[in-house]
Each structure stands twice: as structure tokens, then as C-alpha cells.
Amino acid sequence: MRYISTRGRAPVLDFEGVTLTGLASDGGLYLPESWPQFSADEIRAMRGLSYPELAYEIMAPFVGDSLTDQELLGLCQQAYGAFDHAAVTPLVQLDQQHWLLELFHGPTLAFKDVALQLLGLLFEKFLEKRERPLTIIGATSGDTGSAAIHAVAGREGVEIFMLHPEGRVSEIQRRQMTTVSASNVHNIAIAGSFDDAQSHVKRMFADPVLTDTLDIGAVNSINWARLMAQVVYYFAAALQLGAPDRKVAFSVPTGNFGDVFAGYVAAQMGLPVERLIVATNKNDILARAIRDGDYSVGESHATITPSMDIQVSSNFERLLFEANGRDAEGLAAQMDGFGQSKTLALDPMQREGIAEMFSAHRATPEDTLTAMRWAYENCGEVIDPHTAVGLHAACSLTMADEIDPAIPVVTLATAHPAKFPDAVEQAIGTRADLPDRVGDLFALEERFETLSADYEAVRDYISAKATR
Ligand SMILES: Cc1ncc(COP(=O)(O)O)c(C=O)c1O
Ligand SMILES: N[C@@H](CCOP(=O)(O)O)C(=O)O
């Protein structure tokens, strides 16, 4: 498979190249040149496969010649063997129409593990042949950081610098990152928001102070391999609910738009997806963009769903590209304008294309707490606040009859409730226990640097510390 940039001015890459690259050199994001297709019969034949076997089937067309079939299947078996549930991403029924897809059975208790456990292995495999180390620079609002750190800590040939917004991740999330003592892990708290951290990271991919002497890689969802691995669980859930002979809708707690874009990819590949619901918190730029065509950056609000406190949503660019008929030149102009003005008006073609598949819904903190209470009192399920944003959106649409009652609606349960004990206690009066596999985070020493949000300060720190 060949990969092209959304802005059309970067080299075309193969899967290995795109995995090790991250952001395209023209500032765009890589996408496959075309979408692999599965017929209804081919999807039916996937029923009953184990998760690693299914992952292999879905990802093989994207990987192409970069790995042999045996290598890819072996990596899937290794990555998903580390999960604490045999189904890897089990489905839980809430009521007649609503389901939860539990994506938090990996080592760091969030959906990020599903892709990052595999990505760590892909890095190791591809780096065997290279002499220079890969310097990973990432930004996290809490979950990508720990999942990425656990995926690469102690691995040869990789070093990771992870930026998080100081005081704006939960204590458990911070400790999951900062108590890892491997020498190739560097945590940096910046005095700013996640958006500041993410914009710094993107700028570093084009900064010769770093790129002249370092090979920089990405673990955020700007890296195509992240999204590819997330496509698999949409197939896994829909197959269990009757696909391809029955349509399924998904409600996705959304921030950087990676997870829900993976659902869009599944639909492009032939999975019968009825609707993708983009569920946001008070940081509702995506809800405004999808409903009103207005993608303009607002103030970044701190909420009880900190991982979704995001304004500039990286992967929305991928959808804008798809929705303008893959016109790279047009998109580059649109994104240049957005870079300057921080506002972007979707054109009619983009609005129409997006409305065909996506709905959007915003949850207030009270909506979020109510959804957590509802799941607990009616279904005995303790859910995390991010999942609750998704569940609130799912229930709002079904109650408004916007989704046919015969269609199952799957809310993606993106994190384990123990990661957000304060919000859980506020909602249901009790705290969720951390699973044993996390260890005693409070007994370990934390290690991180605190820096101002100034770009040069962060870049120079990384430049001075990185191994060459
Ligand atoms: C728990 C949780 N839910 C939802 C999201 C939003 O996912 P995405 O950024 O892929 O839209 C995130 C962060 O990305 C998260 O950590
Ligand atoms: N919520 C994320 C933000 C980064 O998203 P990514 O999917 O692009 O890595 C986090 O937890 O860090």
C-alpha cells in the first residue's frame, strides 16, 4: 500500500515509511492511496476469528510488502496476548439497544493500548535494520502518554519525549507516565494546555534544529499505524452484532478525532456502519464543525474528561480531505488559512459528505455524571467519564428517534473508571479499584521535567537530551 499526504506535497511512502515518519513533511497527514475493500462474503467469513486473527485480516492490506504474513500475524498475537480479557475488546450489553465496547483491557487501561501495543512492536521490527535511533516526540492529555511509554520503555533504538499539560491530567494518568524509570523515557510537564503541547510537537517535525540530526517519529494519532490498528475493533464489535447482515451505529467520545476516524475507515472498507456519533465535552469545536460547518478554535476548558480537553483536532484534517474529494491543493489552502486565522468554514461539499455518516453531540458535566449514574443504577456498570460522554450522546440520539430502534448502538468505553476516581466518586459515591496489573503507582518515585509553554524552551530541552 502507498501512502499520500493530505496536503499533496510530501513524498509518497510505504507502510514502513509511514509508520516511522509521523507528520508528513508538508505538514499534512498520511492516508492510504485507496481504501482496501471487503465484500459482504469476506466479512461474513471473519466471524469467529480470534482478535489477533481478525487484526491480521483487517491490517494486511494496509501493511502490504512491509511485513510477511507470518510476521504480521506474529506481531498481532504478541500485542494482543498482553490484554487481560480473552476477547481483547469485549462487548457488554446495557439494554435492548445500547452496548459498551470495552477498550481498556490493555496494560495502561485505555483504548490507546490497542494500537500502541502493536506500534511498539512495529517500531522494534522496522528499526532492526536502521542505525540511527528513533526519537519519538508526543503530546498527551493523559492516555496516549502512558500507553506509548509502556509500549517503548526499555526497547532498543527508541527514545521517547512525552509532553503533558501540567496539572491537567488525572493523578493516576500522570503517575502511570512519570513512575516509569527506563532511561529511554523522558516526561515533560508544560505550563499550558494539551493544544499547546500538540502544536509544539507538530512544529518540531519541521524544525531543522531537531530534524537535521534526529529521526523523529510519532506515537500520536497523526501516525497512520495508530488508526489502522483501531479500525479492527469496529469490525470485532459489528461482527458480534450481526454484520455484515445488520448495520451498527457507534458513539465515540472524541478529542483528536482519531478513534472516530478509524470507524469511518471501517465503513470505507465495507463494514455496514449506520452512523458515527461524535461525542464531545465542553470543548465542542467538532460538534460545531459537524453541525454548523464552523471549525473555529475556542478557549480550552478544563473538564472532568481531561483526555478530551482538545480544541485543534489533528485527524479532522483527514476527514476534510476525504470530504472534499481528496483535493490536496484545496485542502492545503484551507489548512494554511486555518493556521493563520484559527477558523475554517467547511465548504458545502464537505458539510454534505460529513453529514451522511456523522452526527455530533455535546455533553455538559451534569450530562456526563447523569450518564455514569444511569449506567451504574440500571446496568450495574461503573463507567469512566469519557465513556459517559459517549453514552450520553448515544442515548440522546436514540431517545430523539434519530437512530432506528432495531440498530444496535455501541458506545466506545475508552478508559477504565479507575483512571478518574474523583469523577466516578462524584457520580456514584464510590471509587473504582485499580486493577492489579497496574501495580502500586503510589509507591514509586515520579520523574519528570517541568518547562514553560515556550516552544524554544521545550525544543532545546529535547535537542540537548536526545541520544544521537
Ligand atoms: C479516555 C479517552 N477517551 C476519548 C479520547 C478521544 O479520542 P480521540 O482523540 O481519538 O478522539 C481520548 C483521547 O484521545 C481518551 O484518552
Ligand atoms: N486524548 C489523547 C490526546 C492525544 O490523542 P492521540 O490519539 O492523537 O494520541 C491522550 O490521551 O493523550
Coordinates of N, CA and C and ligand atoms in Angstrom, one line a residue, residues 111-112 139-145 173 194 198 219-222 226 230 256 258 307-308 310 314-315, ligand 2:
F111 N -8.1 2.9 25.6 CA -8.1 2.4 24.3 C -6.8 2.5 23.5
K112 N -6.0 3.4 24.0 CA -4.7 3.7 23.3 C -3.8 2.4 23.2
A139 N 2.6 14.3 22.4 CA 1.8 15.1 23.3 C 0.7 14.3 23.8
T140 N 0.3 14.5 25.1 CA -0.7 13.7 25.6 C -1.6 14.5 26.6
S141 N -2.9 14.2 26.5 CA -3.8 14.8 27.5 C -4.1 13.7 28.6
G142 N -3.2 12.7 28.6 CA -3.3 11.7 29.7 C -3.1 10.3 29.3
D143 N -3.8 9.8 28.2 CA -3.8 8.4 28.0 C -2.8 7.9 26.9
T144 N -2.6 8.7 25.9 CA -1.6 8.3 24.9 C -0.2 8.2 25.5
G145 N 0.1 9.1 26.4 CA 1.4 9.2 27.1 C 1.7 7.9 27.7
Q173 N -3.2 9.1 35.8 CA -2.6 9.2 34.5 C -1.2 9.7 34.6
F194 N -3.2 21.0 26.4 CA -2.8 20.0 25.5 C -2.6 20.5 24.1
Q198 N 0.5 19.8 21.7 CA 0.4 19.2 20.4 C 0.9 20.1 19.3
V219 N 3.9 8.9 18.0 CA 3.0 7.9 18.6 C 1.6 8.4 18.7
N220 N 1.4 9.7 18.4 CA 0.0 10.2 18.4 C -0.7 9.7 17.2
S221 N -1.9 10.1 17.1 CA -2.7 9.5 16.0 C -2.5 10.2 14.7
I222 N -1.5 11.1 14.7 CA -1.0 11.6 13.4 C -0.3 10.4 12.7
R226 N -1.4 4.0 14.1 CA -2.3 4.1 15.2 C -3.8 3.9 14.8
Q230 N -6.8 0.7 15.2 CA -8.1 1.0 15.8 C -9.3 0.6 15.0
N256 N -9.2 14.1 19.6 CA -8.3 14.4 18.5 C -8.8 13.7 17.2
G258 N -9.2 10.7 16.2 CA -8.5 9.6 15.7 C -9.4 8.3 15.8
S307 N -9.0 14.0 29.1 CA -8.3 13.5 27.9 C -9.0 14.0 26.7
M308 N -10.2 14.6 26.8 CA -10.9 15.2 25.6 C -10.8 16.7 25.6
I310 N -9.5 19.1 24.2 CA -8.8 19.4 23.0 C -9.5 20.3 22.1
S314 N -6.4 16.9 15.5 CA -5.5 16.6 14.4 C -6.2 15.9 13.2
N315 N -6.9 14.8 13.5 CA -7.4 14.0 12.5 C -8.6 14.5 11.7
Ligands
LIG2 N1 -6.6 12.1 24.5 C1 -5.3 11.9 23.9 C2 -4.8 13.0 23.2 C3 -3.8 12.6 22.1 O1 -4.5 11.9 21.2 P1 -3.9 10.9 20.1 O2 -4.9 9.9 19.8 O3 -3.6 11.8 18.9 O4 -2.6 10.4 20.6 C4 -4.4 11.5 25.1 O5 -4.8 10.8 25.9 O6 -3.2 11.8 25.1

